[in-house]
Amino acid sequence: MSKRQSRNKASAVPKSVWNNPSAEAAAVTPAPQRSQSEYPTPSEAIANLSLQSEATTSTRSKTTGPSNRRILHSVVPDSAVLTPIHRPDQGGKAGQPVQIYTNHFRVSIDDAIVNQYNIEISMVRRDGKLTAARKNERWETLQQLAKREKNFPIVWYDEGSNLYTRELLTDFTKPLRVNLNIDDEEKVFEFKVLNLVRQEKIRDIFDFITGRTSIRPRDPIRIIETLFKQSVRNDLVCIRNKFYSRRQKLVDLNDGRGMASGFHQALCLTRGGPTLNVNLTFACFYLPLNFVDFSCKYLRKDITREISPSEVEGIKQLFKNLPIETIHAGRPLRYRVRGFGRPPNQLTFDRRSDNKSAAAAGSSDDDNTVAKVTTTVADYFAQKYKPLRYPHLPCVDARKGSEPNAHWLPMEVVKIVEWERALKPLDSVQRALVSKTTIIKPDKRYDDIIKIVQQRNFQSDPFLKALNIKVDAREMLQINARILPPPEVKYRGKGNTEVAEHVAVGKWAIRNRFYHSPVINKWGILYFGPKPQNQIISILQEFESQLPQLSSQSGVVFSSKPTTMAKPPRQDEIENAMKTAVNQGWQLAIVVLNDVPNEVYECVKQLGNQQLGLPTQCVSFQALERNSGKLRMYVQNLSQKINAKIGGINGVVNLKAALSHSSNEDLFMFFGIDVTHTTSSTTLPSIAAVVASCDPTCSRYVARLCEQYPPKGRCSIEIIKELDKMVIDLLQVFSRTCGNRLPNRLVFYRDGVDDGQFQKVLDNEVDKIKHACRAVYGKAQLPRLTFIIVKKGHHTRFFTYDGQYTKNIEPGTVIDQDITHPSQFDFYLCSQAAIMGTSRPALYHVLHDENGFNSDDIQQLTYWICHTDARCTKSVSIPAPVHYAHLAARAARMLDFHDANDRIEEAEGDDLVDQENFTLEDIKTKVMLLNDKIQNNMWFV
C-alpha cells in the first residue's frame, strides 16, 4: 500500500488507552474544582512597591540586593498551595471540524517491572589500579559482555552509572573483566554491579494516562526513552533526546563550527495513550580540528604568523572550558581549556634529569635528592616527541578540576573533541547560510520524518522486545482539530466611524485610517553614515517627501516639514544631534542608519529612551534604497510602528466578543511575561520583561524590566524575583490611564517555562501577583486571575493532506484532543500563516483560572489576541503581550543598565554558594528605568 493510500485508511487516535493492561480496571479520578483560592489579607500591607515612584530622569537603573542571606535547600522551594487546574470540559466545540496529521506515532508497551542497578565500569591500569572509563569505552564493555556471557540478560544503559533490565543480576555480583582494543592498544576494563537501586513499575505510565495518579512518572519515561536509544548508539550521536548521524558532513559555518541535521525522539503520555514524537532537528558542533586551525577559523585570522597580546586576552574568554584532546602520543587524553599561558619557547619548568617522569605540568617532587634541570616546554616536546611548528603561540592550561598547578600543552598538540555542542548564537550571515537547510516545507518534513521512523526498524529492535514495545511506524497519527473563526479588526472610516477589516488566511489589509493617531507637530530626520553624495541625497529626499504623504493615508499626520541633519556616526555627533532635536521640541526622530555598526543603533536607543526622552524610529538606508520608487508598502509598515510609539492605536479587536459570558462592566488587563537568558554565558544577567495593557481596548501596552544576577558562575533561574513590584506599577499605570478604574479580570501569558517548573511558577509568581493585587486593591474586590503558559520550544507539528499535497494547517487551527495532557488544561493553537517552511504551533497550558473560562473561551480569546500586534496586519504566532515582552527584553539588552556608580557587587562568599542551596535572596536584581516621557509608551515595538 502506498503512503498516500495508507493515509486515507488512517484512523483517529482512540479515546481509550491503546494496549493499556490496566485500562479496564482503572477508575478515572473526577477532576477537582478549578483553582479559585484567595490569599488572606497580609498583616502588613505592601508599601512603596511602585517602580514608578523610584524613577528619575537622570538615574538609569537602581540596584537591589540581599542584606542577610538565608540558605535553604532550594532556590525556589515548592509549596503546592496551588496545583495546575484540570480541563473544565471534554474540549472545545467552536470552529470548523477538520482532521489533520501530527508527527506522533502510536506506542504499545507491556506492563512490567524494571530493575535499576547502580554499576561501575573502570579501566584497569598497568599497575592494577582502576581509573574511570570513557563513555564509549563503557558502552563497548557492555556490548562485549553481552556477547561473551551466555546468560547475560538484555540490559539497557544510560551512559552513566545506571543499568536497567527486567532480570535480576544475581549471577553477576562479582566483577567481570574484558579486553578491548582502544586506539590500537589492548586495554582491560572491569564491570561491577554495585547495588539494586529500585524497581520501577511501567504500570505507572498508564495510571497517569487514566487519571489514577496526577504525578507524571518521570522515571518510567526515562527508562523507556533510554531503551529506545540502545540500538542506535554505535551509529548515531545521542544528546538527550536528539540523534545525529556520525557519517554526515556538517555544514561549515566558517568559524570552526558546523551544523548537523538529525532528529528528535521522545515518549509522550497523551489523552489517547503513549506516543512517540519524532521531528527533524538541527544543532551546531565544533569541528574536530587541530586547535591552531580551529583558532584561525574562529578568529578569522591566521595566527600562525603572529598573535597580539589583545588577541590572546580575547581567546582566553572565547575558548574557556572548550573540550580538547591530545593528539601527540598514545591514548588521547581529554581536558577542558582553563586558560592560556606564555608560548612554549618561553614557558619553563623543572624536570628530572633522568627523564623518567617529566611532564609539561608544573608538579612537585617529594624526593629532593633527584637532580632537576630547567627546560622550556618547546624543548621538552622536541626531545620527547618532535619539534613544535608554532612555538610562539600561547600554551593551553588544561589542568583538571581543582588542581593547583597548570598542565601546559602547546596549542598544536591538541584538537577539539568531536561532536561537542557549540552554543554560541549564529550571526546574520550564518543564519542565512543554514536557512536553506533548516527551513523545510511541510511535504518534505512529513516525508523525512516517515523515512526516519521506518529506517529505525522498531519491529526488529531486540531491546524494544524486552518490554514488548511496538511502534506503529506506518503512518503519522490522524487526529481531530478545529479551525476557529478570526475576529474583525476595527479602524476609522469617513466621519470617524468604525470600519471593520475582515481577516483572511491570517492577514488583512488596511483600507482606512488607524483607530487613533496623535498629530505630530514637530519632527525631523537624522542621517548617520558616510557623507551623503548625490544618490544618497536623492533617496533621502524621496523618503522625506513620501513619508508624510503616505502616512497620512493611514491617519498619521505630520503637520510640519521636518528638520533634517546628516552627521558622521560618532558618539559625540549622535549625542549633539539628538540633544539639538530635544531642544527644538521634536516629538519624533526618524533615524536613518547607513552601513553603521550595531553600536550606533544602541547609542541612539540609549539616548532616546533613557537620557533624553525622545521617541526614535530607526530606518535602514539599504531598505530605503531597495524600495526606492515603491515606498507605499514600506511606509505603511513603518507608520504602524510610529503610531504605536507616539501613543496611537492602530486597530482594535473586541476581545470580549470571544467569550461566551462577559459583561460591559468587565475591564480586562492582559499581561505578557518573558525571561531571556544568554545561552553561552553564565556571567551575563537574565532580563525579565513584564508587559501589560493600559487601556480599555487592550491595544496599548507598557513594559517594565529588570535584570537578574545569579551568584557568580551560576546559571540563572526562571522565576522573576521582582514580579510583585512590576505588577503593582503596571496596575497603577492602568488606573491612571482609565480614569482611576482598576481591571476586574487579569489574564497572564507567560513564556519560557518548562514542564518541570510549573509548580514553582504557581507557588511563586502567581503568589506574587496575588500579593500585588492585595496591595493595590486594598479592601476592594480583587480581580479574577488567569495564568497561562505559552510554549514554542516543543517538537509537535501538524500537517493537512488534500488527497494530493501535504500542506501546513490553516491559521486558527486548535487541537485539544488526542495528543494533549491526559487531565490538565492545555491545547495547541496555530494562529499564524506560515511564510516559509512548516508552521510551528504554540502549546498553551492553563495553570490557574479564576475567570471560569471553558475551552472555547480561552482558545478563542487567545486566537483573537494574536491579531492585536501593532507591528503588522497579520495574526502572530503567540499572543501580542508575550511577543511584546520578548521584544522589550531583547531591546533592553542594548540599554545602559551598567552605571559605573551603580554596579552589582559580588557578595562575600559568592564562590562558596552551593548551586543547590542558594535562594531567591541570592539573586540580585537591577530595575531598568526609562525616561519619564518614554517609559509608558510602546517604545519596544
mmCIF file of N, CA and C in Angstrom, residues 272-326:
data_model
loop_
_atom_site.group_PDB
_atom_site.id
_atom_site.type_symbol
_atom_site.label_atom_id
_atom_site.label_comp_id
_atom_site.label_asym_id
_atom_site.label_seq_id
_atom_site.Cartn_x
_atom_site.Cartn_y
_atom_site.Cartn_z
ATOM 1 N N GLY A 272 -4.773 10.057 24.362
ATOM 2 C CA GLY A 272 -5.023 8.871 23.566
ATOM 3 C C GLY A 272 -4.097 7.720 23.856
ATOM 4 N N GLY A 273 -3.206 7.860 24.829
ATOM 5 C CA GLY A 273 -2.250 6.810 25.139
ATOM 6 C C GLY A 273 -0.827 7.258 24.865
ATOM 7 N N PRO A 274 0.161 6.377 25.084
ATOM 8 C CA PRO A 274 1.556 6.744 24.830
ATOM 9 C C PRO A 274 1.826 6.876 23.335
ATOM 10 N N THR A 275 2.607 7.886 22.978
ATOM 11 C CA THR A 275 3.008 8.099 21.589
ATOM 12 C C THR A 275 4.500 8.404 21.535
ATOM 13 N N LEU A 276 5.062 8.214 20.349
ATOM 14 C CA LEU A 276 6.454 8.575 20.102
ATOM 15 C C LEU A 276 6.458 9.790 19.192
ATOM 16 N N ASN A 277 6.980 10.892 19.701
ATOM 17 C CA ASN A 277 7.060 12.149 18.945
ATOM 18 C C ASN A 277 8.409 12.209 18.231
ATOM 19 N N VAL A 278 8.394 12.327 16.903
ATOM 20 C CA VAL A 278 9.615 12.369 16.099
ATOM 21 C C VAL A 278 9.584 13.626 15.241
ATOM 22 N N ASN A 279 10.682 14.379 15.253
ATOM 23 C CA ASN A 279 10.760 15.614 14.470
ATOM 24 C C ASN A 279 12.186 15.827 13.992
ATOM 25 N N LEU A 280 12.358 16.621 12.957
ATOM 26 C CA LEU A 280 13.695 16.961 12.477
ATOM 27 C C LEU A 280 14.302 18.003 13.403
ATOM 28 N N THR A 281 15.599 17.950 13.569
ATOM 29 C CA THR A 281 16.273 18.910 14.427
ATOM 30 C C THR A 281 17.655 19.221 13.869
ATOM 31 N N PHE A 282 18.197 20.350 14.288
ATOM 32 C CA PHE A 282 19.499 20.812 13.814
ATOM 33 C C PHE A 282 20.280 21.377 14.993
ATOM 34 N N ALA A 283 21.594 21.214 14.957
ATOM 35 C CA ALA A 283 22.429 21.712 16.051
ATOM 36 C C ALA A 283 23.818 22.014 15.523
ATOM 37 N N CYS A 284 24.500 22.925 16.212
ATOM 38 C CA CYS A 284 25.875 23.292 15.850
ATOM 39 C C CYS A 284 26.859 22.544 16.736
ATOM 40 N N PHE A 285 27.930 22.077 16.121
ATOM 41 C CA PHE A 285 29.004 21.380 16.827
ATOM 42 C C PHE A 285 30.337 22.001 16.432
ATOM 43 N N TYR A 286 31.301 21.886 17.345
ATOM 44 C CA TYR A 286 32.662 22.286 16.999
ATOM 45 C C TYR A 286 33.241 21.268 16.036
ATOM 46 N N LEU A 287 33.923 21.751 15.023
ATOM 47 C CA LEU A 287 34.580 20.844 14.093
ATOM 48 C C LEU A 287 35.818 20.256 14.768
ATOM 49 N N PRO A 288 36.111 18.954 14.568
ATOM 50 C CA PRO A 288 37.248 18.306 15.246
ATOM 51 C C PRO A 288 38.577 18.685 14.607
ATOM 52 N N LEU A 289 38.939 19.951 14.732
ATOM 53 C CA LEU A 289 40.140 20.480 14.102
ATOM 54 C C LEU A 289 41.280 20.579 15.108
ATOM 55 N N ASN A 290 42.499 20.593 14.585
ATOM 56 C CA ASN A 290 43.641 20.965 15.412
ATOM 57 C C ASN A 290 43.370 22.334 16.011
ATOM 58 N N PHE A 291 43.787 22.521 17.270
ATOM 59 C CA PHE A 291 43.420 23.745 17.976
ATOM 60 C C PHE A 291 43.941 25.000 17.282
ATOM 61 N N VAL A 292 45.073 24.903 16.625
ATOM 62 C CA VAL A 292 45.613 26.051 15.900
ATOM 63 C C VAL A 292 44.707 26.376 14.710
ATOM 64 N N ASP A 293 44.350 25.359 13.930
ATOM 65 C CA ASP A 293 43.465 25.582 12.780
ATOM 66 C C ASP A 293 42.107 26.094 13.229
ATOM 67 N N PHE A 294 41.604 25.533 14.337
ATOM 68 C CA PHE A 294 40.317 25.977 14.856
ATOM 69 C C PHE A 294 40.380 27.454 15.264
ATOM 70 N N SER A 295 41.452 27.846 15.924
ATOM 71 C CA SER A 295 41.587 29.239 16.357
ATOM 72 C C SER A 295 41.624 30.187 15.172
ATOM 73 N N CYS A 296 42.318 29.792 14.118
ATOM 74 C CA CYS A 296 42.385 30.627 12.914
ATOM 75 C C CYS A 296 40.989 30.816 12.315
ATOM 76 N N LYS A 297 40.219 29.744 12.247
ATOM 77 C CA LYS A 297 38.877 29.841 11.665
ATOM 78 C C LYS A 297 37.950 30.639 12.582
ATOM 79 N N TYR A 298 38.056 30.401 13.880
ATOM 80 C CA TYR A 298 37.152 31.060 14.810
ATOM 81 C C TYR A 298 37.421 32.563 14.867
ATOM 82 N N LEU A 299 38.715 32.927 14.889
ATOM 83 C CA LEU A 299 39.091 34.347 14.935
ATOM 84 C C LEU A 299 39.099 34.986 13.563
ATOM 85 N N ARG A 300 38.988 34.111 12.516
ATOM 86 C CA ARG A 300 39.031 34.576 11.119
ATOM 87 C C ARG A 300 40.298 35.375 10.855
ATOM 88 N N LYS A 301 41.406 34.784 11.325
ATOM 89 C CA LYS A 301 42.723 35.393 11.138
ATOM 90 C C LYS A 301 43.780 34.298 11.242
ATOM 91 N N ASP A 302 44.830 34.413 10.452
ATOM 92 C CA ASP A 302 45.928 33.450 10.511
ATOM 93 C C ASP A 302 46.844 33.819 11.673
ATOM 94 N N ILE A 303 46.705 33.079 12.782
ATOM 95 C CA ILE A 303 47.505 33.391 13.975
ATOM 96 C C ILE A 303 48.833 32.658 13.964
ATOM 97 N N THR A 304 49.090 31.821 12.938
ATOM 98 C CA THR A 304 50.341 31.062 12.915
ATOM 99 C C THR A 304 51.536 31.985 12.682
ATOM 100 N N ARG A 305 51.300 33.143 12.103
ATOM 101 C CA ARG A 305 52.395 34.093 11.860
ATOM 102 C C ARG A 305 52.600 35.037 13.029
ATOM 103 N N GLU A 306 51.472 35.516 13.572
ATOM 104 C CA GLU A 306 51.582 36.495 14.657
ATOM 105 C C GLU A 306 50.270 36.533 15.434
ATOM 106 N N ILE A 307 50.383 36.710 16.749
ATOM 107 C CA ILE A 307 49.206 36.892 17.585
ATOM 108 C C ILE A 307 49.525 37.959 18.610
ATOM 109 N N SER A 308 48.650 38.952 18.710
ATOM 110 C CA SER A 308 48.899 40.092 19.589
ATOM 111 C C SER A 308 48.443 39.779 21.008
ATOM 112 N N PRO A 309 48.969 40.524 21.997
ATOM 113 C CA PRO A 309 48.527 40.315 23.386
ATOM 114 C C PRO A 309 47.022 40.504 23.562
ATOM 115 N N SER A 310 46.435 41.465 22.834
ATOM 116 C CA SER A 310 44.995 41.684 22.962
ATOM 117 C C SER A 310 44.213 40.487 22.421
ATOM 118 N N GLU A 311 44.727 39.860 21.358
ATOM 119 C CA GLU A 311 44.059 38.678 20.814
ATOM 120 C C GLU A 311 44.173 37.496 21.769
ATOM 121 N N VAL A 312 45.301 37.388 22.457
ATOM 122 C CA VAL A 312 45.458 36.328 23.458
ATOM 123 C C VAL A 312 44.446 36.517 24.575
ATOM 124 N N GLU A 313 44.253 37.776 25.010
ATOM 125 C CA GLU A 313 43.264 38.041 26.040
ATOM 126 C C GLU A 313 41.860 37.687 25.554
ATOM 127 N N GLY A 314 41.623 37.953 24.256
ATOM 128 C CA GLY A 314 40.312 37.644 23.693
ATOM 129 C C GLY A 314 40.014 36.157 23.678
ATOM 130 N N ILE A 315 40.994 35.345 23.270
ATOM 131 C CA ILE A 315 40.739 33.912 23.176
ATOM 132 C C ILE A 315 40.632 33.269 24.561
ATOM 133 N N LYS A 316 41.165 33.926 25.571
ATOM 134 C CA LYS A 316 41.008 33.397 26.925
ATOM 135 C C LYS A 316 39.523 33.311 27.291
ATOM 136 N N GLN A 317 38.758 34.332 26.886
ATOM 137 C CA GLN A 317 37.337 34.333 27.183
ATOM 138 C C GLN A 317 36.557 33.459 26.204
ATOM 139 N N LEU A 318 36.951 33.509 24.924
ATOM 140 C CA LEU A 318 36.218 32.774 23.894
ATOM 141 C C LEU A 318 36.304 31.261 24.077
ATOM 142 N N PHE A 319 37.484 30.776 24.467
ATOM 143 C CA PHE A 319 37.730 29.342 24.458
ATOM 144 C C PHE A 319 37.728 28.708 25.842
ATOM 145 N N LYS A 320 37.322 29.443 26.854
ATOM 146 C CA LYS A 320 37.317 28.877 28.199
ATOM 147 C C LYS A 320 36.341 27.708 28.270
ATOM 148 N N ASN A 321 36.800 26.604 28.870
ATOM 149 C CA ASN A 321 36.022 25.361 29.040
ATOM 150 C C ASN A 321 35.764 24.618 27.740
ATOM 151 N N LEU A 322 36.446 24.989 26.672
ATOM 152 C CA LEU A 322 36.314 24.271 25.411
ATOM 153 C C LEU A 322 36.921 22.875 25.565
ATOM 154 N N PRO A 323 36.230 21.812 25.149
ATOM 155 C CA PRO A 323 36.769 20.449 25.308
ATOM 156 C C PRO A 323 37.839 20.150 24.260
ATOM 157 N N ILE A 324 38.955 19.605 24.704
ATOM 158 C CA ILE A 324 40.073 19.286 23.801
ATOM 159 C C ILE A 324 40.603 17.903 24.150
ATOM 160 N N GLU A 325 41.374 17.315 23.217
ATOM 161 C CA GLU A 325 42.049 16.046 23.488
ATOM 162 C C GLU A 325 43.419 16.067 22.830
ATOM 163 N N THR A 326 44.359 15.360 23.435
ATOM 164 C CA THR A 326 45.736 15.355 22.934
ATOM 165 C C THR A 326 45.849 14.465 21.700
#
